[in-house]
Coordinates of C-alpha atoms and ligand atoms in Angstrom, one line a residue:
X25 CA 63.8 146.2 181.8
X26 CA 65.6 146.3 178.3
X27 CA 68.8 149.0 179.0
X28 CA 69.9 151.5 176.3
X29 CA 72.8 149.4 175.8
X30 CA 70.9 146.0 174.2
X31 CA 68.6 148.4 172.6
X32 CA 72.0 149.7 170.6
X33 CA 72.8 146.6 170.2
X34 CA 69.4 145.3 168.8
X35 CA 69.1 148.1 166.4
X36 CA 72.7 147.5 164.9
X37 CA 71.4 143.7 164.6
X38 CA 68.7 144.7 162.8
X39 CA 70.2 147.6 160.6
X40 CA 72.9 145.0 159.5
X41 CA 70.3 142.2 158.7
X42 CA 68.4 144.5 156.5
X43 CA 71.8 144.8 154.8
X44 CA 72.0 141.2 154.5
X45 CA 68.6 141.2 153.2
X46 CA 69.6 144.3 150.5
X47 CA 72.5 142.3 149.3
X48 CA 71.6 141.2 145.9
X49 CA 73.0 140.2 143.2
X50 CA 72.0 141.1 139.5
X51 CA 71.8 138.4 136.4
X52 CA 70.8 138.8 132.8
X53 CA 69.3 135.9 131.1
X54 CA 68.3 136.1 127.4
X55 CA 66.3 133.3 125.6
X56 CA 67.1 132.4 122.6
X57 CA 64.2 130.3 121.2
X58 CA 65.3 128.7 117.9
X59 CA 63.0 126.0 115.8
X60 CA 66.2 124.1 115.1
X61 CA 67.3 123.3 118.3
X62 CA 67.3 119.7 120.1
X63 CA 65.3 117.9 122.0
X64 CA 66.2 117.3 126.0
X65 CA 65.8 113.5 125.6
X66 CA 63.9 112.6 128.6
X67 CA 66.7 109.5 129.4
X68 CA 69.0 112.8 130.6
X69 CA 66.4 112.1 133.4
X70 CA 67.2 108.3 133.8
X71 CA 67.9 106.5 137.4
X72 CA 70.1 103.9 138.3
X73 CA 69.5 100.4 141.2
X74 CA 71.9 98.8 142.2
X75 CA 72.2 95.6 144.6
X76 CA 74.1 97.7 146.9
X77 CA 73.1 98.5 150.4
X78 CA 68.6 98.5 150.5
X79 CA 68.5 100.3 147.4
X80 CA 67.0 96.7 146.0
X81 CA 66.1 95.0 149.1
X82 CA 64.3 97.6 151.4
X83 CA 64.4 100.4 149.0
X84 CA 62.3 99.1 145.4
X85 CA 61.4 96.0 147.0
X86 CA 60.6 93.6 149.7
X87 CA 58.5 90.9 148.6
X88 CA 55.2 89.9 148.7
X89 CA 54.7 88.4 152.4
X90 CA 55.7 91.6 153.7
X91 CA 53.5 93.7 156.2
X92 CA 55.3 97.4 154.4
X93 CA 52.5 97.8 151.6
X94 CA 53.5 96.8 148.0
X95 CA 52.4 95.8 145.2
X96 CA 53.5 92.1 144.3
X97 CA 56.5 92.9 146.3
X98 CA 57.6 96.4 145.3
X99 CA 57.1 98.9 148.1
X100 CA 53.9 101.0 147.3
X101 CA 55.1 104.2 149.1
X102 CA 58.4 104.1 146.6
X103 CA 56.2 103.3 143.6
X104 CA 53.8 106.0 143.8
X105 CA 56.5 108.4 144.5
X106 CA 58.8 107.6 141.3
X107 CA 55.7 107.7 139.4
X108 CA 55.7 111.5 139.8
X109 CA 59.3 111.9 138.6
X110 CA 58.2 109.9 135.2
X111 CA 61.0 107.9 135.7
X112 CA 62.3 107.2 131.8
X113 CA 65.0 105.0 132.3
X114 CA 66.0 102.4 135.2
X115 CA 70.1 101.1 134.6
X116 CA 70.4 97.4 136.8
X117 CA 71.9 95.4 138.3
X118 CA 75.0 97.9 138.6
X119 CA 77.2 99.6 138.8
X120 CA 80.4 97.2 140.4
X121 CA 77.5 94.2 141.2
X122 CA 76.8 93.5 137.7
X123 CA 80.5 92.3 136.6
X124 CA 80.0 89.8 139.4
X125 CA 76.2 89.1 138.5
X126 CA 75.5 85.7 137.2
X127 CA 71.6 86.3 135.5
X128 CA 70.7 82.4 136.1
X129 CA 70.7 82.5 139.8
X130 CA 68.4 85.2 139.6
X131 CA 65.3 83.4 137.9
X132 CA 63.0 80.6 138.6
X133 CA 61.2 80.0 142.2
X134 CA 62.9 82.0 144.7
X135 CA 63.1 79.6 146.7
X136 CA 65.7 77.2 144.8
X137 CA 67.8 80.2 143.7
X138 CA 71.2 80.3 144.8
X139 CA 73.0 82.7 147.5
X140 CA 76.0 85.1 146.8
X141 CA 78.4 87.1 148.6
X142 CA 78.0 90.5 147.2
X143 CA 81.8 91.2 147.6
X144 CA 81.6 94.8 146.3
X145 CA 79.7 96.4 148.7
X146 CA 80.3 94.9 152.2
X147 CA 80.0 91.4 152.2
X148 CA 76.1 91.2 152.2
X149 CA 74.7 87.7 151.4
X150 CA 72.6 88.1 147.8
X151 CA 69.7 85.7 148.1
X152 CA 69.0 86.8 144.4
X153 CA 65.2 87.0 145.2
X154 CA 65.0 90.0 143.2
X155 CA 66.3 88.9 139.6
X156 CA 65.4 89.6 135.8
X157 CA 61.7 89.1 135.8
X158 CA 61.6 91.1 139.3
X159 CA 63.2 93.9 137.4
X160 CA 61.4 94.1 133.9
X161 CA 58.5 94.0 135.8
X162 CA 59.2 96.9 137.6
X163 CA 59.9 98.9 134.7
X164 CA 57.0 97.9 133.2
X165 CA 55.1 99.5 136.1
X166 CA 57.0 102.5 136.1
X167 CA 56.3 102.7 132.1
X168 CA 60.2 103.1 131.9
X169 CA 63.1 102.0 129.4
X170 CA 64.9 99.1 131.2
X171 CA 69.1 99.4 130.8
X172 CA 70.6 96.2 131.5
X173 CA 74.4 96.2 132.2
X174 CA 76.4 92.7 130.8
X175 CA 78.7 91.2 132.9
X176 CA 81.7 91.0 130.8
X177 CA 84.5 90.9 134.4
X178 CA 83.8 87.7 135.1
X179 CA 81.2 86.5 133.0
X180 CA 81.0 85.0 129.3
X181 CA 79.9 85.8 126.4
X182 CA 77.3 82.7 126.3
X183 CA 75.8 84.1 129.4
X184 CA 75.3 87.7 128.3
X185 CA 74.5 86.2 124.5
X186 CA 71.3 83.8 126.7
X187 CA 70.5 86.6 128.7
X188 CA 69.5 88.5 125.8
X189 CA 67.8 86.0 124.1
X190 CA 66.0 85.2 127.3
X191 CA 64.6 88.7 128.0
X192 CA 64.1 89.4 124.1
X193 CA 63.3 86.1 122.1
X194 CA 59.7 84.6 121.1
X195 CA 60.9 81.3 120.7
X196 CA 64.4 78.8 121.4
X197 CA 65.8 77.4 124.6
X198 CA 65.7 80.8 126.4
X199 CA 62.2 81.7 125.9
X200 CA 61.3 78.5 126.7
X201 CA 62.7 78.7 130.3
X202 CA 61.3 82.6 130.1
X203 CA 58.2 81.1 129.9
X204 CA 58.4 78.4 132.6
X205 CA 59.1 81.1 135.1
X206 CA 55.7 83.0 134.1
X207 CA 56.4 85.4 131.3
X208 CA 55.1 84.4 128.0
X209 CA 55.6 87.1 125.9
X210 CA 59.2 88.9 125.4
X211 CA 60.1 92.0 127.5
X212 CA 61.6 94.9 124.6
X213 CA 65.2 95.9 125.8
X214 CA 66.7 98.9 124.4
X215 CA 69.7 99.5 126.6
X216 CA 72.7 97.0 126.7
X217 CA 75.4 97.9 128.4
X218 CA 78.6 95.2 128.1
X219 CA 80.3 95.7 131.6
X220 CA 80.4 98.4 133.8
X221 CA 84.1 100.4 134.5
X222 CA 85.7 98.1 133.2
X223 CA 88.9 100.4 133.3
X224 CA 88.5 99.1 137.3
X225 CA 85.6 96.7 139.0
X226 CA 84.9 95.6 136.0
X227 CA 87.8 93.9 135.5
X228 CA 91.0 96.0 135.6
X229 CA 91.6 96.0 131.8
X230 CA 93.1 98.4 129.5
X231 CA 91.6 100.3 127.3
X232 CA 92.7 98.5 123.7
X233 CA 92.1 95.2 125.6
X234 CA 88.5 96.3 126.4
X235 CA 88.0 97.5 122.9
X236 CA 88.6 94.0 121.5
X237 CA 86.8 92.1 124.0
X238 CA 83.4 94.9 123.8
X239 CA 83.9 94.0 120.0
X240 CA 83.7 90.4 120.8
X241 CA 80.8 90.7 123.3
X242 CA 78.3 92.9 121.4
X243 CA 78.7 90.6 118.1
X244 CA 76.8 87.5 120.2
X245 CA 74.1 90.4 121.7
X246 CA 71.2 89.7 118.9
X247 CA 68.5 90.7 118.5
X248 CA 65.8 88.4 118.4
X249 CA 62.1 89.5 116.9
X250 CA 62.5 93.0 115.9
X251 CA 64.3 94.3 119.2
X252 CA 66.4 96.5 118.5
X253 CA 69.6 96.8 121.0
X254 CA 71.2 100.2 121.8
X255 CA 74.7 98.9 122.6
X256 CA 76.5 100.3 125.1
X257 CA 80.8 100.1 126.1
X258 CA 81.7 101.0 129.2
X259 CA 83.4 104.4 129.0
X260 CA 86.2 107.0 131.0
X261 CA 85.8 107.9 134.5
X262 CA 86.2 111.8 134.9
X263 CA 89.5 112.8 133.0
X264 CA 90.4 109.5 131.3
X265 CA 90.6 110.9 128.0
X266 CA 92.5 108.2 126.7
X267 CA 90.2 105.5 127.3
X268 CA 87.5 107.6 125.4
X269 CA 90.2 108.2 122.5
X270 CA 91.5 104.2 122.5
X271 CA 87.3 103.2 122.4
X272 CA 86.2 105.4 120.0
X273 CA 89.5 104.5 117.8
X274 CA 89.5 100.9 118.0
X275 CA 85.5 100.2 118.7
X276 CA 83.5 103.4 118.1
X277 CA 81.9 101.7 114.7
X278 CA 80.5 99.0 117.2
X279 CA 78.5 100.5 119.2
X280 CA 75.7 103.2 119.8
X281 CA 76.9 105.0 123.0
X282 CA 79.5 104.9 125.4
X283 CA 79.0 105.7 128.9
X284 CA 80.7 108.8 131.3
X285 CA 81.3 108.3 135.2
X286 CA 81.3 111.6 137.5
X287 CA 81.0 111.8 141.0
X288 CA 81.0 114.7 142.8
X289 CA 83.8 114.2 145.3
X290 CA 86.1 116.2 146.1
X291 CA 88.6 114.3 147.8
X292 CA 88.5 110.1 147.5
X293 CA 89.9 110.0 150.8
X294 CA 88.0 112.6 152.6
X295 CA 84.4 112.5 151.2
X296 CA 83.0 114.5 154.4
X297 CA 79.6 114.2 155.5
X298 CA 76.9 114.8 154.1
X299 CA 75.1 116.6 156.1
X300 CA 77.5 118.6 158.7
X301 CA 79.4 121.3 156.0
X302 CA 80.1 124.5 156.1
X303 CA 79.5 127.5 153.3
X304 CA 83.3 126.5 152.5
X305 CA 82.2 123.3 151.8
X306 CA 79.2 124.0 150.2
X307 CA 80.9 126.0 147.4
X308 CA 83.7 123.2 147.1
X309 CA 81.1 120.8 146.5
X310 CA 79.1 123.2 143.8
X311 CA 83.0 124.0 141.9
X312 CA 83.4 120.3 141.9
X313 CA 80.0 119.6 140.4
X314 CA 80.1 122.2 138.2
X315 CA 83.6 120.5 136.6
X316 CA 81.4 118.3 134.6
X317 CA 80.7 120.9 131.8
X318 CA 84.9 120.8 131.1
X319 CA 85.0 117.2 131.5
X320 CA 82.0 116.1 129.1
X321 CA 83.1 118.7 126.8
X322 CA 86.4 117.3 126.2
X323 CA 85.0 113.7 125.7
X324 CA 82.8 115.1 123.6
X325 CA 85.6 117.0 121.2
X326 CA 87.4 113.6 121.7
X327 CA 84.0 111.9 120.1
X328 CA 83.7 114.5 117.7
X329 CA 87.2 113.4 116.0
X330 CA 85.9 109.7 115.1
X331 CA 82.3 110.0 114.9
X332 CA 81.3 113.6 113.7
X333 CA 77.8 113.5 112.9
X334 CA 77.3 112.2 116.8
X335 CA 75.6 109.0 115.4
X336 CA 77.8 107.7 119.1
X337 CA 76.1 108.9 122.2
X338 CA 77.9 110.0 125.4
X339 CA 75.8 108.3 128.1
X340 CA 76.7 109.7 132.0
X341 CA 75.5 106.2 133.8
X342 CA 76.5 107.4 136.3
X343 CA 76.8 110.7 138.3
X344 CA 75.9 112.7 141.5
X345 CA 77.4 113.1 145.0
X346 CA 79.5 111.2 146.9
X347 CA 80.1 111.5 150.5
X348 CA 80.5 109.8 153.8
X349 CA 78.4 106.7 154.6
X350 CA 75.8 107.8 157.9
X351 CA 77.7 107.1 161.2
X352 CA 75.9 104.2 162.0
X353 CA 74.8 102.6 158.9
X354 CA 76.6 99.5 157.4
X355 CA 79.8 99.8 155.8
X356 CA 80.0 99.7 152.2
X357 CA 76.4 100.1 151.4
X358 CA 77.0 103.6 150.6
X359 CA 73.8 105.2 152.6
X360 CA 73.8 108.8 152.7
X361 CA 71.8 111.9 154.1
X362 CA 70.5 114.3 151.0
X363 CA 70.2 118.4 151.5
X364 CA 69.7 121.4 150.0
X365 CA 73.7 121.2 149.1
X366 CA 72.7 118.1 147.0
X367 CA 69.3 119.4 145.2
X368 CA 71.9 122.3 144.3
X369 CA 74.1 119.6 142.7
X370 CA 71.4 118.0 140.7
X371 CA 69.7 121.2 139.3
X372 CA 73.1 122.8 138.2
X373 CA 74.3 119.4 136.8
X374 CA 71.0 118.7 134.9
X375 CA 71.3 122.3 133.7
X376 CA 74.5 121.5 132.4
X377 CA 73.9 118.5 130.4
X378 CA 70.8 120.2 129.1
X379 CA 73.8 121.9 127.0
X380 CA 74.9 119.1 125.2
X381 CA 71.8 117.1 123.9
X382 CA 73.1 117.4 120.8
X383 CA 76.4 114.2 122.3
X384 CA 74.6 113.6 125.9
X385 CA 71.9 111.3 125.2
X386 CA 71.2 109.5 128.4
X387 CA 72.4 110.0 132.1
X388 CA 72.0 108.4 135.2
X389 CA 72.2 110.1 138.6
X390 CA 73.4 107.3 141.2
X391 CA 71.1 106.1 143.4
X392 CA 67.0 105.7 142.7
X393 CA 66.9 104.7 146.6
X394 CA 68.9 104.4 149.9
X395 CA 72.2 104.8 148.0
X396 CA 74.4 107.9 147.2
X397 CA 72.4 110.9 145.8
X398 CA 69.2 109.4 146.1
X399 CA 65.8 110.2 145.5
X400 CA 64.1 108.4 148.7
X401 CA 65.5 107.1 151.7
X402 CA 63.6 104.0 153.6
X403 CA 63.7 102.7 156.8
X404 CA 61.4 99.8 157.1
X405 CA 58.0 101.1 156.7
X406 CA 58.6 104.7 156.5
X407 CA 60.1 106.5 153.5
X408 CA 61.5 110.3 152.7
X409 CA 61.5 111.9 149.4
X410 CA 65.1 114.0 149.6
X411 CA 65.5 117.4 147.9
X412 CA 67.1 116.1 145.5
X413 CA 63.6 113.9 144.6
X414 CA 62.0 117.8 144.2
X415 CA 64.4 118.7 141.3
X416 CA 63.7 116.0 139.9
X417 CA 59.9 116.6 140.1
X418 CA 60.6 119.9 139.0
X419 CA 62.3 119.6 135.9
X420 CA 60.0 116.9 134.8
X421 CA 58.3 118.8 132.2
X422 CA 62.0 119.5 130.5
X423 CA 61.6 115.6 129.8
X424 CA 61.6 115.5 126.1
X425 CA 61.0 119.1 125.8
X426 CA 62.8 121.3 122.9
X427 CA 65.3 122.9 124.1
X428 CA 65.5 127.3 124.4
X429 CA 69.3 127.5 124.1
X430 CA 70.3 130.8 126.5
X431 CA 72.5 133.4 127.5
X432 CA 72.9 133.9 131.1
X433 CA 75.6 136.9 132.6
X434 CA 76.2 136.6 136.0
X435 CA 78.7 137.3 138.8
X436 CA 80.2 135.0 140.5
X437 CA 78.4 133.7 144.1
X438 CA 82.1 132.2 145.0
X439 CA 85.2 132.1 143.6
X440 CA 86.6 128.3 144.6
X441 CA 90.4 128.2 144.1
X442 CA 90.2 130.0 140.0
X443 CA 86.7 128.6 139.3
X444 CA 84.1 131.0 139.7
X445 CA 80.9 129.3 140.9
X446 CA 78.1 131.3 139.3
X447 CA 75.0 133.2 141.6
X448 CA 72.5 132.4 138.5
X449 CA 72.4 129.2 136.8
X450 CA 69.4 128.8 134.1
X451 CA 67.9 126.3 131.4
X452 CA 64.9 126.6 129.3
X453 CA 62.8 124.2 127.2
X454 CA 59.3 124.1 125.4
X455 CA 57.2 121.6 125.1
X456 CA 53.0 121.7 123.7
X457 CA 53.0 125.3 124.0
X458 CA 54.3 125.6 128.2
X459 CA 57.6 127.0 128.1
X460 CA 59.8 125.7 131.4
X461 CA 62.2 127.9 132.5
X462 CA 64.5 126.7 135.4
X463 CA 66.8 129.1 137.3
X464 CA 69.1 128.1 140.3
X465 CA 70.0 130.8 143.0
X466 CA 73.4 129.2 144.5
X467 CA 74.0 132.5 146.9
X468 CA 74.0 131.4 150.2
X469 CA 73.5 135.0 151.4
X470 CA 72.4 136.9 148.6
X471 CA 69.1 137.3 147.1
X472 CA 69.4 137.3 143.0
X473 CA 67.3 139.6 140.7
X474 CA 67.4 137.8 137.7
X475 CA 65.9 139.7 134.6
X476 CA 65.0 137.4 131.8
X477 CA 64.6 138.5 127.9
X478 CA 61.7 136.6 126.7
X479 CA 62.5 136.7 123.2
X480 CA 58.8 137.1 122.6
X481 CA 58.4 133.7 124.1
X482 CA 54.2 134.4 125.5
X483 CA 54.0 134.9 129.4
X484 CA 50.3 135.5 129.2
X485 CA 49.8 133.0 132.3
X486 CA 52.8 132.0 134.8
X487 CA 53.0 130.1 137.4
X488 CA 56.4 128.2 139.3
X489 CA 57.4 126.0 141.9
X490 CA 60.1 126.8 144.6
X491 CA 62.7 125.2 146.6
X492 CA 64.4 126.3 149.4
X493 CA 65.6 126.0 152.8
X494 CA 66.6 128.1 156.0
X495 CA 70.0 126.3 156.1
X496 CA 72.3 124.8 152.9
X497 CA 72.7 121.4 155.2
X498 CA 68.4 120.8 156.1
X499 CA 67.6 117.9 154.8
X500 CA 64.3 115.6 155.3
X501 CA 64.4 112.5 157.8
X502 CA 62.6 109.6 159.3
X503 CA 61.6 112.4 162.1
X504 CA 61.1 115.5 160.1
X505 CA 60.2 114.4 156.7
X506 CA 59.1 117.7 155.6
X507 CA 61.2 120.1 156.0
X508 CA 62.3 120.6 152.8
X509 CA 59.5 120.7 150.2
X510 CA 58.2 122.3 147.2
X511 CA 56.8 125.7 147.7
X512 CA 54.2 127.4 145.0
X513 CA 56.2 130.4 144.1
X514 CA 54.1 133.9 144.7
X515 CA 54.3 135.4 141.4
X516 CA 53.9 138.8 143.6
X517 CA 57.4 138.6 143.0
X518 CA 57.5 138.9 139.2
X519 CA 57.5 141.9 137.3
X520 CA 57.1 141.8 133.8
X521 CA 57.7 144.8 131.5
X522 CA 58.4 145.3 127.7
X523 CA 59.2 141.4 127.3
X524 CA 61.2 141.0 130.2
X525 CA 60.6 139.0 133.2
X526 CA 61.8 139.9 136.5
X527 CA 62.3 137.4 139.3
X528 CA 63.7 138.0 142.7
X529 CA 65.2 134.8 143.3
X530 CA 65.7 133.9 147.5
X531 CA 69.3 133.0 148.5
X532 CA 70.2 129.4 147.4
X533 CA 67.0 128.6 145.8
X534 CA 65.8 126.7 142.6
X535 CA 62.8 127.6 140.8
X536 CA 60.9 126.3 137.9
X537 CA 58.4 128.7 136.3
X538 CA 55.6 127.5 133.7
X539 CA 54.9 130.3 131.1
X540 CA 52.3 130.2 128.4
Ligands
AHR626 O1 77.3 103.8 142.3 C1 78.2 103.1 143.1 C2 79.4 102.5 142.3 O2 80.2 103.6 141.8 C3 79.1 101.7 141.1 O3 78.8 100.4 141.5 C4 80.3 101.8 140.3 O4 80.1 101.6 139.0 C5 80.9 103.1 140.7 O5 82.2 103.0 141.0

């Protein structure tokens, strides 16, 4: 029997749940289409491998005598999947690796190449199985850009100078050895970067040091056969605004783009987990994320000063969350969970470097697999695509699309020490005729009504794609790996009225709509 008392009590429940539900906040967002404006480069969308932890070994690859399906020795299950994301760009072989990365080791029969310790991250023996030709391969299957990072720590510049020649030439000592390990014709490489952090990793060297010894480096990177290189110096981390001054200053005229390192981390010595946060947490992590837009902003006016018609891009190799490493997984190989909390981060930080194609001309979220903020997670035969895989998905079609630059006024969802974290983040591109709007509900417990001028931007057909969650921390495992995925978004919940869209927006949702 059900007493008066817990019928009270129920009905107070549910009368203060439909307040939850009424919350709501409000959000104006005008488009602004303009004929002048840039185009998002689709490299803003590029990845980053590593030989750190299985994002190689395990994650892109594990040979051809292996019983996990592949395709001459890249996992198929990860190669159909990064197929959908149209994956324009793949950086290798790191990050901290590629400073101790000796290229030579890495070709020939596997068989007779050499081992390493692979002293950055954990001690893992390197049997160098997967090497250059493994990895142009690859991006030739993935029909993407390949980025090659120099080893400039402890390398030379005769190895980085033969490494080029041996990916890039027709003809000479390096193309001849090219072609004795099976690859007759030249692979194109656009991409060069000449070390990686070298403020730390790679190498510990000051900025006017680095500056003369980039200038050095790049003179010996030709380019053989009508390649044509896109040098690359290794740039600031976060707030090192100096290093970005001294470069620019003392190298800028030498090179085509400098790269940017962000991590969302709010505390180097206490990372937390990624998976057990509360709503605290979950807004700390958004304020830190959202710090990008200051930080690339004052690079940028840095940039601005030496090279003002932005002939120098700003290239953020790296970027993404950071957090603890799973309790049980090997130290130092940097495996982490992925959930909503992380799909939040991507979509807010693409939205912000939509903002600056006009400096920002290539990015690269860190990891592709297994690694940091990654876009699948493996464990021997099985795979899951992580939320932060579905933004990706979903802002494919802003891949090389024109940007609609727009206004958006909204309250705050948090306020995070003085940093307001914003309910409605939005970005907008067009591309053969679709117009892609993407708008980001960070509101844990609100709903957000977002109305959108149009600008007479045509929303004769509409259709979207939504991600969500019950809880900011779900995220899809080996057990579970679907409980997190994209949603067709009932467009039963738009209104549209004298050129103005209206979208109900759930609590901490992202959704991409497809107007034409
Ligand atoms: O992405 C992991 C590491 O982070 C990279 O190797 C390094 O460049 C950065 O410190």
């Amino acid at each position: 029997m059900i007493s008066s008392k817990s019928l009270i009590g129920a009905s107070l429940l549910l009368a203060s749940s439909a307040m939850m539900l009424q919350a709501q906040n409000t959000a104006t967002v005008t488009l602004q289409p303009s004929e002048k404006s840039p185009i998002i480069e689709k490299e803003i969308y590029g990845q980053f491998s590593e030989h750190l932890g299985t994002c190689i070994y395990g994650g892109l690859w594990v040979g051809e005598n292996s019983p996990i399906p592949n395709q001459n020795g890249y996992r198929l299950d990860v190669l159909n999947a990064l197929k959908e994301l149209h994956v324009p760009l793949l950086r290798w072989p790191g990050g901290c690796f590629a400073d101790e990365y000796h290229w030579m080791n890495g070709i020939g029969p596997r068989e007779n190449r050499p081992t390493m310790v692979n002293n950055n991250w954990g001690g893992t023996v390197e049997d160098n199985s997967f090497g250059t030709n493994e990895f142009f391969n690859l991006c030739e299957i993935l029909d993407c850009e390949p980025y090659l990072c120099g080893n400039v720590g402890s390398g030379t510049v005769q190895e980085l100078a033969e490494w080029v020649e041996y990916i890039t030439a027709e003809s000479g000592p390096m193309a001849e050895l090219r072609k004795q390990n099976g690859r007759e014709k030249p692979w194109k490489l656009k991409y060069l970067g000449v070390g990686n952090e070298s403020w730390g990793c790679g190498g510990n060297f000051t900025p006017e040091y680095y500056a003369n010894v980039y200038r050095r480096y790049q003179t010996y990177c030709r380019e053989f056969d009508g390649n044509k290189l896109y040098k690359i110096a290794s740039g600031a981390s976060d707030y090192d605004y100096d290093w970005t001054e001294v470069m620019m200053k003392n190298a800028g005229r030498y090179m085509d783009g400098i790269s940017l390192h962000y991590y969302t981390v709010e505390n180097w010595n206490k990372k937390g987990s990624a998976t057990v946060f509360d709503t605290e947490g979950y807004y700390r992590t958004l304020a830190k994320c959202l710090g990008i837009k200051e930080v690339v902003a004052k690079h940028c006016r840095i940039m601005d000063k030496y090279d003002p018609k932005k002939r120098v891009g700003l290239l953020v190799d790296e970027w993404g969350t950071w957090f603890d490493e799973e309790p049980g997984t090997i130290k130092g190989h940097l495996f982490q969970q992925n959930t909503l909390r992380d799909a939040m981060v991507a979509a807010l930080s693409l939205n912000i470097f939509h903002t600056f194609t006009d400096r920002v001309k290539m990015t690269n979220i860190a990891q592709i697999a297994n690694v940091l903020q990654a876009m699948v997670l493996t464990k021997d035969d099985q795979m899951v695509l992580t939320p932060t895989y579905y933004v990706f998905k979903m802002y494919v079609p802003h891949q090389d699309a024109k940007l609609i630059p727009l206004k958006v006024n909204t309250p705050a969802a948090q306020m995070v020490d003085d940093h307001a974290v914003p309910a409605v983040s939005a970005t907008a591109s067009v591309k053969n005729g679709i117009t892609t709007i993407s708008l980001v509900n960070t509101d844990v417990d609100k709903t957000s009504e977002v109305i959108i001028d149009l600008n007479g931007v045509s929303a004769k057909k509409i259709s979207g794609e939504i991600l969500t969650a019950a809880n900011i921390n779900d995220y899809n495992d080996f057990g579970q790996p679907e409980k997190i995925t994209l949603k067709d978004f009932d467009t039963k919940n738009l209104k549209i009225k004298d050129g103005k869209l209206t979208v109900t927006l759930p609590t901490k949702s992202i959704l991409t709509l497809s107007l034409n």
